[in-house]
């Protein structure tokens, strides 16, 4: 295998990519060339504008993580960060005070916003930013693409007794950062998704891959939004490459994030089998050839295979790069 394509969210996807690249570098992935190229198609439906700046959380998390600039404890944002600008904005009473941009991180958003204001599409802007972060580490072996150049934003409807309708709609960032996903999500609306187009290179990366991977990212607001870009799902169904996914649900619960809450909102069973069936078998119009679940969910393997998806159960906790590389190797073994 010379070309791998990964559809990624933020923290979970970035950690999987670190292990995948570690496995390639150390020769731990059978059948994968030592100089294999990895293309990452990242979710951009978490993007939003704040303080006049265009912020792309998942793109930046992948970029910083693979480029060595991520804060290892938080799993997002810059390491050695300071928060002077956030504190000054709060002192002026400028909202939202619940979402902070670190001083180092602001530089990325300033550059991105200036380039967008100059007329460059997000894909070209991302390419320019990656010349600082990815090129020095990986050369041309790793490429980061936004799922679309169009503005797409996830919004969540929550109950609000003060509203005449009994509900209000908040941006995904408010739901996740301010509300901490602790209130029920009544509906999820991804504004602009139906009218969006894949960014340049996205469909080619899927069609020309030797392997496509759906990492253990959120199946609703990360991988789900990428699949919702018109043309992406069809590209997965028709690519000659095998498509394999790794369950974000382990032992009946998400490892990190809010997959449980949002799966319930869209009526999907919160289980490894439930998510696998939600993605569906390519043989039945879905997107998966194979699905990897955690060893704690081994009892669900038979149900997944009955749905037409090859399945195996192995340890799926990304405790370090070696453990994550072993996950990637197991996923590859399922489709070789």
Short mmCIF file of N, CA, C and O in Angstrom, two decimals, residues 153-288:
data_model
loop_
_atom_site.label_atom_id
_atom_site.label_comp_id
_atom_site.label_asym_id
_atom_site.label_seq_id
_atom_site.Cartn_x
_atom_site.Cartn_y
_atom_site.Cartn_z
N UNK A 153 -21.41 24.75 9.02
CA UNK A 153 -21.33 24.86 10.48
C UNK A 153 -22.39 23.98 11.12
O UNK A 153 -23.56 23.98 10.71
N UNK A 154 -21.97 23.24 12.14
CA UNK A 154 -22.89 22.39 12.90
C UNK A 154 -23.54 23.21 14.00
O UNK A 154 -22.86 23.89 14.77
N UNK A 155 -24.88 23.12 14.06
CA UNK A 155 -25.65 23.77 15.12
C UNK A 155 -26.49 22.73 15.83
O UNK A 155 -26.89 21.72 15.24
N UNK A 156 -26.75 22.98 17.10
CA UNK A 156 -27.46 22.01 17.94
C UNK A 156 -28.66 22.71 18.60
O UNK A 156 -28.50 23.79 19.18
N UNK A 157 -29.82 22.09 18.49
CA UNK A 157 -31.02 22.62 19.15
C UNK A 157 -31.13 22.02 20.54
O UNK A 157 -31.04 20.80 20.71
N UNK A 158 -31.30 22.90 21.54
CA UNK A 158 -31.47 22.45 22.92
C UNK A 158 -32.72 23.09 23.50
O UNK A 158 -33.20 24.11 22.99
N UNK A 159 -33.25 22.50 24.56
CA UNK A 159 -34.46 23.03 25.19
C UNK A 159 -34.18 24.38 25.84
O UNK A 159 -33.11 24.60 26.41
N UNK A 160 -35.15 25.29 25.73
CA UNK A 160 -35.04 26.63 26.33
C UNK A 160 -36.44 27.11 26.67
O UNK A 160 -37.20 27.53 25.78
N UNK A 161 -36.80 27.04 27.93
CA UNK A 161 -38.16 27.40 28.34
C UNK A 161 -38.44 28.88 28.14
O UNK A 161 -39.60 29.29 28.06
N UNK A 162 -37.38 29.70 28.05
CA UNK A 162 -37.59 31.14 27.87
C UNK A 162 -37.90 31.49 26.42
O UNK A 162 -38.32 32.61 26.12
N UNK A 163 -37.70 30.56 25.52
CA UNK A 163 -37.94 30.82 24.10
C UNK A 163 -39.39 30.48 23.74
O UNK A 163 -39.94 29.50 24.25
N UNK A 164 -40.03 31.28 22.89
CA UNK A 164 -41.42 30.99 22.49
C UNK A 164 -41.57 29.59 21.88
O UNK A 164 -42.61 28.95 22.03
N UNK A 165 -40.53 29.12 21.22
CA UNK A 165 -40.62 27.80 20.60
C UNK A 165 -40.26 26.66 21.57
O UNK A 165 -40.42 25.48 21.24
N UNK A 166 -39.74 27.04 22.74
CA UNK A 166 -39.33 26.03 23.70
C UNK A 166 -37.94 25.47 23.46
O UNK A 166 -37.50 24.55 24.15
N UNK A 167 -37.25 26.02 22.46
CA UNK A 167 -35.90 25.57 22.17
C UNK A 167 -35.09 26.71 21.60
O UNK A 167 -35.65 27.72 21.16
N UNK A 168 -33.79 26.57 21.62
CA UNK A 168 -32.91 27.52 20.95
C UNK A 168 -31.81 26.74 20.26
O UNK A 168 -31.51 25.59 20.62
N UNK A 169 -31.20 27.36 19.28
CA UNK A 169 -30.17 26.70 18.49
C UNK A 169 -28.84 27.38 18.79
O UNK A 169 -28.73 28.60 18.73
N UNK A 170 -27.84 26.57 19.11
CA UNK A 170 -26.52 27.09 19.43
C UNK A 170 -25.50 26.47 18.48
O UNK A 170 -25.70 25.37 17.95
N UNK A 171 -24.42 27.21 18.26
CA UNK A 171 -23.32 26.66 17.46
C UNK A 171 -22.73 25.46 18.20
O UNK A 171 -22.73 25.40 19.42
N UNK A 172 -22.20 24.53 17.45
CA UNK A 172 -21.60 23.34 18.04
C UNK A 172 -20.57 23.70 19.10
O UNK A 172 -20.48 23.03 20.14
N UNK A 173 -19.78 24.74 18.89
CA UNK A 173 -18.76 25.11 19.87
C UNK A 173 -19.38 25.51 21.21
O UNK A 173 -18.83 25.20 22.27
N UNK A 174 -20.52 26.18 21.16
CA UNK A 174 -21.19 26.54 22.41
C UNK A 174 -21.73 25.29 23.09
O UNK A 174 -21.65 25.15 24.32
N UNK A 175 -22.27 24.37 22.30
CA UNK A 175 -22.80 23.14 22.88
C UNK A 175 -21.69 22.34 23.56
O UNK A 175 -21.87 21.80 24.65
N UNK A 176 -20.52 22.29 22.94
CA UNK A 176 -19.43 21.46 23.44
C UNK A 176 -18.63 22.17 24.52
O UNK A 176 -18.33 21.60 25.58
N UNK A 177 -18.27 23.44 24.29
CA UNK A 177 -17.37 24.14 25.22
C UNK A 177 -18.13 24.76 26.39
O UNK A 177 -17.74 24.58 27.55
N UNK A 178 -19.19 25.49 26.11
CA UNK A 178 -19.91 26.16 27.21
C UNK A 178 -20.86 25.21 27.93
O UNK A 178 -20.88 25.13 29.15
N UNK A 179 -21.67 24.48 27.16
CA UNK A 179 -22.65 23.57 27.76
C UNK A 179 -22.05 22.21 28.09
O UNK A 179 -22.68 21.40 28.76
N UNK A 180 -20.85 21.92 27.57
CA UNK A 180 -20.14 20.67 27.83
C UNK A 180 -20.97 19.44 27.47
O UNK A 180 -20.81 18.36 28.06
N UNK A 181 -21.86 19.60 26.51
CA UNK A 181 -22.72 18.51 26.03
C UNK A 181 -23.50 17.87 27.17
O UNK A 181 -23.87 16.69 27.10
N UNK A 182 -23.79 18.66 28.21
CA UNK A 182 -24.49 18.12 29.37
C UNK A 182 -26.00 18.30 29.29
O UNK A 182 -26.73 17.82 30.16
N UNK A 183 -26.47 18.98 28.27
CA UNK A 183 -27.91 19.10 28.04
C UNK A 183 -28.25 18.29 26.80
O UNK A 183 -27.43 18.10 25.91
N UNK A 184 -29.47 17.80 26.76
CA UNK A 184 -29.88 16.95 25.65
C UNK A 184 -29.89 17.73 24.34
O UNK A 184 -30.35 18.87 24.29
N UNK A 185 -29.35 17.12 23.31
CA UNK A 185 -29.40 17.71 21.97
C UNK A 185 -30.68 17.22 21.30
O UNK A 185 -30.85 16.02 21.07
N UNK A 186 -31.61 18.14 21.01
CA UNK A 186 -32.88 17.74 20.43
C UNK A 186 -32.75 17.48 18.93
O UNK A 186 -33.37 16.57 18.39
N UNK A 187 -31.97 18.30 18.26
CA UNK A 187 -31.77 18.16 16.82
C UNK A 187 -30.37 18.67 16.48
O UNK A 187 -29.86 19.58 17.13
N UNK A 188 -29.78 18.07 15.46
CA UNK A 188 -28.49 18.54 14.95
C UNK A 188 -28.70 19.02 13.52
O UNK A 188 -29.24 18.30 12.68
N UNK A 189 -28.31 20.25 13.26
CA UNK A 189 -28.46 20.85 11.94
C UNK A 189 -27.10 21.28 11.44
O UNK A 189 -26.43 22.10 12.09
N UNK A 190 -26.68 20.74 10.31
CA UNK A 190 -25.38 21.12 9.74
C UNK A 190 -25.66 22.11 8.61
O UNK A 190 -25.98 21.71 7.48
N UNK A 191 -25.55 23.38 8.92
CA UNK A 191 -25.92 24.45 8.00
C UNK A 191 -24.94 24.50 6.83
O UNK A 191 -23.72 24.55 7.03
N UNK A 192 -25.47 24.49 5.62
CA UNK A 192 -24.65 24.61 4.43
C UNK A 192 -24.12 23.30 3.88
O UNK A 192 -23.52 23.27 2.80
N UNK A 193 -24.32 22.21 4.60
CA UNK A 193 -23.72 20.93 4.19
C UNK A 193 -24.28 20.45 2.85
O UNK A 193 -23.52 20.03 1.97
N UNK A 194 -25.58 20.52 2.69
CA UNK A 194 -26.20 19.99 1.46
C UNK A 194 -25.76 20.76 0.22
O UNK A 194 -25.79 20.20 -0.89
N UNK A 195 -25.38 22.02 0.38
CA UNK A 195 -24.98 22.84 -0.76
C UNK A 195 -23.47 22.93 -0.94
O UNK A 195 -22.99 23.67 -1.80
N UNK A 196 -22.74 22.18 -0.14
CA UNK A 196 -21.28 22.24 -0.21
C UNK A 196 -20.74 21.32 -1.28
O UNK A 196 -21.44 20.46 -1.80
N UNK A 197 -19.47 21.50 -1.60
CA UNK A 197 -18.77 20.65 -2.55
C UNK A 197 -17.47 20.19 -1.92
O UNK A 197 -16.86 20.92 -1.12
N UNK A 198 -17.00 18.99 -2.26
CA UNK A 198 -15.71 18.54 -1.71
C UNK A 198 -14.59 19.50 -2.11
O UNK A 198 -14.56 20.03 -3.23
N UNK A 199 -13.68 19.73 -1.20
CA UNK A 199 -12.52 20.58 -1.52
C UNK A 199 -11.67 19.90 -2.59
O UNK A 199 -11.70 18.67 -2.74
N UNK A 200 -10.92 20.67 -3.35
CA UNK A 200 -10.05 20.07 -4.36
C UNK A 200 -9.15 19.00 -3.76
O UNK A 200 -8.52 19.22 -2.71
N UNK A 201 -9.09 17.86 -4.42
CA UNK A 201 -8.24 16.78 -3.96
C UNK A 201 -8.93 15.73 -3.12
O UNK A 201 -8.42 14.61 -2.98
N UNK A 202 -10.10 16.07 -2.55
CA UNK A 202 -10.77 15.13 -1.64
C UNK A 202 -11.23 13.87 -2.37
O UNK A 202 -10.92 12.74 -1.98
N UNK A 203 -11.98 14.05 -3.45
CA UNK A 203 -12.50 12.88 -4.17
C UNK A 203 -11.36 12.07 -4.79
O UNK A 203 -11.40 10.83 -4.80
N UNK A 204 -10.34 12.75 -5.30
CA UNK A 204 -9.19 12.05 -5.88
C UNK A 204 -8.46 11.24 -4.81
O UNK A 204 -7.96 10.14 -5.08
N UNK A 205 -8.38 11.78 -3.59
CA UNK A 205 -7.70 11.08 -2.51
C UNK A 205 -8.42 9.79 -2.14
O UNK A 205 -7.79 8.80 -1.75
N UNK A 206 -9.73 9.80 -2.25
CA UNK A 206 -10.52 8.60 -1.96
C UNK A 206 -10.44 7.62 -3.13
O UNK A 206 -10.19 6.42 -2.95
N UNK A 207 -10.62 8.13 -4.33
CA UNK A 207 -10.62 7.26 -5.52
C UNK A 207 -9.26 6.65 -5.77
O UNK A 207 -9.15 5.51 -6.25
N UNK A 208 -8.17 7.37 -5.46
CA UNK A 208 -6.83 6.90 -5.76
C UNK A 208 -6.12 6.22 -4.62
O UNK A 208 -4.93 5.89 -4.74
N UNK A 209 -6.83 5.99 -3.51
CA UNK A 209 -6.19 5.39 -2.34
C UNK A 209 -6.03 3.88 -2.50
O UNK A 209 -6.76 3.23 -3.25
N UNK A 210 -5.08 3.34 -1.78
CA UNK A 210 -4.96 1.90 -1.63
C UNK A 210 -5.71 1.42 -0.40
O UNK A 210 -6.00 0.22 -0.26
N UNK A 211 -6.02 2.35 0.50
CA UNK A 211 -6.79 2.05 1.71
C UNK A 211 -7.42 3.34 2.20
O UNK A 211 -6.78 4.39 2.20
N UNK A 212 -8.69 3.25 2.61
CA UNK A 212 -9.38 4.38 3.23
C UNK A 212 -9.75 3.97 4.65
O UNK A 212 -10.28 2.87 4.87
N UNK A 213 -9.47 4.86 5.61
CA UNK A 213 -9.70 4.55 7.02
C UNK A 213 -10.64 5.58 7.63
O UNK A 213 -10.46 6.79 7.44
N UNK A 214 -11.63 5.09 8.37
CA UNK A 214 -12.47 5.93 9.22
C UNK A 214 -11.99 5.70 10.65
O UNK A 214 -12.26 4.65 11.24
N UNK A 215 -11.25 6.64 11.22
CA UNK A 215 -10.66 6.45 12.55
C UNK A 215 -11.74 6.56 13.64
O UNK A 215 -12.91 6.86 13.33
N UNK A 216 -11.38 6.36 14.89
CA UNK A 216 -12.38 6.46 15.96
C UNK A 216 -12.73 7.90 16.32
O UNK A 216 -12.58 8.34 17.46
N UNK A 217 -13.18 8.65 15.31
CA UNK A 217 -13.68 10.01 15.51
C UNK A 217 -15.19 9.96 15.69
O UNK A 217 -15.83 8.94 15.43
N UNK A 218 -15.76 11.08 16.12
CA UNK A 218 -17.21 11.13 16.35
C UNK A 218 -17.97 10.80 15.07
O UNK A 218 -17.78 11.46 14.04
N UNK A 219 -18.83 9.79 15.09
CA UNK A 219 -19.53 9.37 13.87
C UNK A 219 -20.63 10.32 13.44
O UNK A 219 -21.17 10.17 12.33
N UNK A 220 -20.98 11.29 14.28
CA UNK A 220 -22.06 12.21 13.94
C UNK A 220 -21.52 13.55 13.47
O UNK A 220 -21.85 14.02 12.38
N UNK A 221 -20.66 14.19 14.27
CA UNK A 221 -20.23 15.55 13.96
C UNK A 221 -18.78 15.64 13.49
O UNK A 221 -18.25 16.74 13.35
N UNK A 222 -18.15 14.52 13.24
CA UNK A 222 -16.80 14.54 12.64
C UNK A 222 -16.82 13.75 11.35
O UNK A 222 -16.93 14.31 10.26
N UNK A 223 -16.76 12.43 11.45
CA UNK A 223 -16.84 11.61 10.24
C UNK A 223 -18.19 11.80 9.56
O UNK A 223 -18.28 11.87 8.33
N UNK A 224 -19.24 11.92 10.36
CA UNK A 224 -20.58 12.07 9.78
C UNK A 224 -20.73 13.28 8.89
O UNK A 224 -21.38 13.21 7.84
N UNK A 225 -20.13 14.39 9.28
CA UNK A 225 -20.25 15.59 8.44
C UNK A 225 -19.41 15.47 7.18
O UNK A 225 -19.80 15.96 6.12
N UNK A 226 -18.25 14.80 7.27
CA UNK A 226 -17.45 14.57 6.06
C UNK A 226 -18.25 13.73 5.07
O UNK A 226 -18.31 14.03 3.87
N UNK A 227 -18.89 12.68 5.57
CA UNK A 227 -19.71 11.82 4.71
C UNK A 227 -20.90 12.57 4.12
O UNK A 227 -21.43 12.19 3.08
N UNK A 228 -21.31 13.65 4.80
CA UNK A 228 -22.46 14.42 4.33
C UNK A 228 -22.15 15.39 3.21
O UNK A 228 -23.07 15.92 2.58
N UNK A 229 -20.88 15.65 2.94
CA UNK A 229 -20.53 16.52 1.81
C UNK A 229 -20.92 15.79 0.53
O UNK A 229 -20.48 14.66 0.29
N UNK A 230 -21.75 16.38 -0.31
CA UNK A 230 -22.19 15.70 -1.53
C UNK A 230 -21.02 15.18 -2.35
O UNK A 230 -20.07 15.91 -2.63
N UNK A 231 -21.09 13.91 -2.71
CA UNK A 231 -20.04 13.29 -3.50
C UNK A 231 -19.08 12.43 -2.71
O UNK A 231 -18.48 11.49 -3.26
N UNK A 232 -18.94 12.69 -1.41
CA UNK A 232 -17.97 11.93 -0.61
C UNK A 232 -18.46 10.51 -0.38
O UNK A 232 -17.71 9.54 -0.55
N UNK A 233 -19.72 10.36 0.00
CA UNK A 233 -20.24 9.02 0.26
C UNK A 233 -20.20 8.17 -1.01
O UNK A 233 -19.84 7.00 -0.98
N UNK A 234 -20.56 8.76 -2.13
CA UNK A 234 -20.50 8.03 -3.40
C UNK A 234 -19.07 7.63 -3.74
O UNK A 234 -18.82 6.54 -4.27
N UNK A 235 -18.11 8.52 -3.45
CA UNK A 235 -16.71 8.20 -3.72
C UNK A 235 -16.25 7.01 -2.88
O UNK A 235 -15.50 6.15 -3.36
N UNK A 236 -16.72 6.92 -1.64
CA UNK A 236 -16.36 5.79 -0.80
C UNK A 236 -16.99 4.50 -1.31
O UNK A 236 -16.39 3.43 -1.23
N UNK A 237 -18.20 4.62 -1.81
CA UNK A 237 -18.88 3.42 -2.31
C UNK A 237 -18.23 2.87 -3.57
O UNK A 237 -18.31 1.67 -3.84
N UNK A 238 -17.59 3.75 -4.34
CA UNK A 238 -17.07 3.31 -5.64
C UNK A 238 -15.56 3.18 -5.70
O UNK A 238 -15.03 2.68 -6.69
N UNK A 239 -14.85 3.61 -4.68
CA UNK A 239 -13.40 3.51 -4.72
C UNK A 239 -12.97 2.04 -4.79
O UNK A 239 -13.58 1.18 -4.14
N UNK A 240 -11.93 1.73 -5.55
CA UNK A 240 -11.42 0.36 -5.57
C UNK A 240 -10.70 -0.02 -4.28
O UNK A 240 -10.45 -1.20 -4.03
N UNK A 241 -10.39 0.96 -3.45
CA UNK A 241 -9.69 0.70 -2.19
C UNK A 241 -10.66 0.12 -1.15
O UNK A 241 -11.84 0.51 -1.11
N UNK A 242 -10.19 -0.77 -0.30
CA UNK A 242 -11.02 -1.19 0.82
C UNK A 242 -11.21 -0.05 1.81
O UNK A 242 -10.35 0.82 1.95
N UNK A 243 -12.36 -0.06 2.48
CA UNK A 243 -12.68 0.97 3.47
C UNK A 243 -12.87 0.28 4.82
O UNK A 243 -13.74 -0.58 4.97
N UNK A 244 -12.07 0.68 5.79
CA UNK A 244 -12.14 0.06 7.11
C UNK A 244 -12.30 1.15 8.17
O UNK A 244 -11.73 2.24 8.06
N UNK A 245 -13.12 0.85 9.18
CA UNK A 245 -13.33 1.80 10.26
C UNK A 245 -13.00 1.21 11.61
O UNK A 245 -12.95 -0.02 11.78
N UNK A 246 -12.75 2.09 12.59
CA UNK A 246 -12.47 1.67 13.96
C UNK A 246 -13.51 2.30 14.88
O UNK A 246 -13.78 3.50 14.79
N UNK A 247 -14.09 1.50 15.73
CA UNK A 247 -15.20 1.96 16.56
C UNK A 247 -14.78 3.00 17.59
O UNK A 247 -13.80 2.79 18.31
N UNK A 248 -15.53 4.11 17.69
CA UNK A 248 -15.28 5.07 18.76
C UNK A 248 -16.00 4.69 20.05
O UNK A 248 -15.82 5.35 21.08
N UNK A 249 -16.82 3.65 19.98
CA UNK A 249 -17.54 3.17 21.16
C UNK A 249 -16.83 1.93 21.69
O UNK A 249 -16.62 0.96 20.97
N UNK A 250 -16.45 1.99 22.95
CA UNK A 250 -15.71 0.89 23.59
C UNK A 250 -16.46 0.49 24.86
O UNK A 250 -16.68 1.32 25.74
N UNK A 251 -16.87 -0.75 24.91
CA UNK A 251 -17.59 -1.21 26.10
C UNK A 251 -18.89 -0.47 26.32
O UNK A 251 -19.30 -0.25 27.47
N UNK A 252 -19.54 -0.07 25.22
CA UNK A 252 -20.83 0.60 25.33
C UNK A 252 -20.77 2.08 25.65
O UNK A 252 -21.80 2.70 25.96
N UNK A 253 -19.58 2.68 25.56
CA UNK A 253 -19.45 4.10 25.88
C UNK A 253 -18.39 4.73 25.01
O UNK A 253 -17.46 4.05 24.54
N UNK A 254 -18.53 6.06 24.78
CA UNK A 254 -17.46 6.73 24.06
C UNK A 254 -16.26 6.90 24.98
O UNK A 254 -16.40 6.99 26.19
N UNK A 255 -15.08 6.94 24.38
CA UNK A 255 -13.87 7.09 25.17
C UNK A 255 -13.67 8.55 25.56
O UNK A 255 -13.24 8.87 26.66
N UNK A 256 -14.01 9.43 24.65
CA UNK A 256 -13.85 10.87 24.87
C UNK A 256 -14.86 11.59 24.00
O UNK A 256 -15.22 11.13 22.93
N UNK A 257 -15.33 12.75 24.46
CA UNK A 257 -16.22 13.54 23.62
C UNK A 257 -17.68 13.37 23.96
O UNK A 257 -18.05 13.23 25.13
N UNK A 258 -18.51 13.37 22.92
CA UNK A 258 -19.96 13.35 23.16
C UNK A 258 -20.69 12.43 22.20
O UNK A 258 -21.85 12.65 21.87
N UNK A 259 -20.01 11.41 21.72
CA UNK A 259 -20.64 10.51 20.75
C UNK A 259 -21.92 9.90 21.30
O UNK A 259 -22.92 9.77 20.58
N UNK A 260 -21.93 9.55 22.59
CA UNK A 260 -23.12 8.94 23.17
C UNK A 260 -24.34 9.85 23.02
O UNK A 260 -25.40 9.42 22.57
N UNK A 261 -24.17 11.11 23.43
CA UNK A 261 -25.30 12.04 23.38
C UNK A 261 -25.81 12.23 21.95
O UNK A 261 -27.03 12.24 21.71
N UNK A 262 -24.90 12.39 21.01
CA UNK A 262 -25.32 12.74 19.65
C UNK A 262 -25.81 11.52 18.88
O UNK A 262 -26.69 11.65 18.02
N UNK A 263 -25.28 10.34 19.16
CA UNK A 263 -25.82 9.12 18.54
C UNK A 263 -27.28 8.94 18.97
O UNK A 263 -28.14 8.59 18.15
N UNK A 264 -27.55 9.17 20.25
CA UNK A 264 -28.93 9.05 20.72
C UNK A 264 -29.84 10.06 20.03
O UNK A 264 -30.99 9.76 19.71
N UNK A 265 -29.31 11.25 19.77
CA UNK A 265 -30.11 12.29 19.12
C UNK A 265 -30.55 11.86 17.73
O UNK A 265 -31.69 12.15 17.31
N UNK A 266 -29.67 11.18 16.99
CA UNK A 266 -30.03 10.77 15.62
C UNK A 266 -30.60 9.36 15.57
O UNK A 266 -30.83 8.80 14.50
N UNK A 267 -30.85 8.77 16.76
CA UNK A 267 -31.52 7.48 16.81
C UNK A 267 -30.65 6.28 16.51
O UNK A 267 -31.15 5.25 16.07
N UNK A 268 -29.34 6.39 16.77
CA UNK A 268 -28.42 5.27 16.54
C UNK A 268 -28.05 4.65 17.88
O UNK A 268 -27.75 5.35 18.84
N UNK A 269 -28.11 3.33 17.92
CA UNK A 269 -27.75 2.60 19.13
C UNK A 269 -26.32 2.92 19.54
O UNK A 269 -25.40 2.91 18.71
N UNK A 270 -26.13 3.20 20.84
CA UNK A 270 -24.80 3.53 21.34
C UNK A 270 -24.05 2.24 21.63
O UNK A 270 -24.03 1.73 22.75
N UNK A 271 -23.46 1.69 20.60
CA UNK A 271 -22.68 0.45 20.71
C UNK A 271 -21.77 0.37 19.51
O UNK A 271 -21.97 1.05 18.50
N UNK A 272 -20.76 -0.49 19.61
CA UNK A 272 -19.86 -0.69 18.47
C UNK A 272 -20.64 -1.21 17.28
O UNK A 272 -20.41 -0.78 16.14
N UNK A 273 -21.57 -2.14 17.51
CA UNK A 273 -22.38 -2.67 16.42
C UNK A 273 -23.31 -1.61 15.86
O UNK A 273 -23.52 -1.54 14.64
N UNK A 274 -23.87 -0.77 16.74
CA UNK A 274 -24.78 0.27 16.28
C UNK A 274 -24.11 1.25 15.34
O UNK A 274 -24.68 1.62 14.31
N UNK A 275 -22.89 1.66 15.68
CA UNK A 275 -22.17 2.60 14.81
C UNK A 275 -21.77 1.92 13.51
O UNK A 275 -21.86 2.51 12.43
N UNK A 276 -21.33 0.67 13.59
CA UNK A 276 -20.96 -0.06 12.38
C UNK A 276 -22.14 -0.19 11.43
O UNK A 276 -22.00 0.04 10.21
N UNK A 277 -23.30 -0.52 11.97
CA UNK A 277 -24.50 -0.62 11.12
C UNK A 277 -24.92 0.74 10.59
O UNK A 277 -25.45 0.86 9.49
N UNK A 278 -24.68 1.79 11.38
CA UNK A 278 -25.00 3.15 10.95
C UNK A 278 -24.18 3.53 9.71
O UNK A 278 -24.71 4.08 8.74
N UNK A 279 -22.90 3.21 9.71
CA UNK A 279 -22.07 3.45 8.53
C UNK A 279 -22.49 2.53 7.39
O UNK A 279 -22.51 2.93 6.22
N UNK A 280 -22.81 1.30 7.70
CA UNK A 280 -23.34 0.36 6.72
C UNK A 280 -22.29 -0.31 5.87
O UNK A 280 -21.17 0.19 5.70
N UNK A 281 -22.65 -1.47 5.32
CA UNK A 281 -21.76 -2.23 4.44
C UNK A 281 -21.79 -1.66 3.04
O UNK A 281 -22.85 -1.29 2.52
N UNK A 282 -20.64 -1.60 2.40
CA UNK A 282 -20.60 -1.14 1.01
C UNK A 282 -21.44 -2.05 0.12
O UNK A 282 -22.03 -1.58 -0.86
N UNK A 283 -21.50 -3.30 0.44
CA UNK A 283 -22.28 -4.24 -0.35
C UNK A 283 -23.77 -3.96 -0.28
O UNK A 283 -24.55 -4.44 -1.11
N UNK A 284 -24.17 -3.13 0.70
CA UNK A 284 -25.59 -2.80 0.86
C UNK A 284 -25.83 -1.30 0.76
O UNK A 284 -26.82 -0.78 1.29
N UNK A 285 -24.92 -0.58 0.12
CA UNK A 285 -25.09 0.86 -0.07
C UNK A 285 -24.46 1.71 1.00
O UNK A 285 -24.58 2.95 0.97
N UNK A 286 -23.75 1.10 1.98
CA UNK A 286 -23.06 1.86 3.00
C UNK A 286 -21.65 2.21 2.58
O UNK A 286 -21.35 2.29 1.39
N UNK A 287 -20.76 2.38 3.56
CA UNK A 287 -19.40 2.83 3.23
C UNK A 287 -18.31 1.91 3.74
O UNK A 287 -17.13 2.14 3.45
N UNK A 288 -18.64 0.85 4.48
CA UNK A 288 -17.62 0.02 5.12
C UNK A 288 -17.46 -1.35 4.46
O UNK A 288 -18.45 -1.99 4.09
#
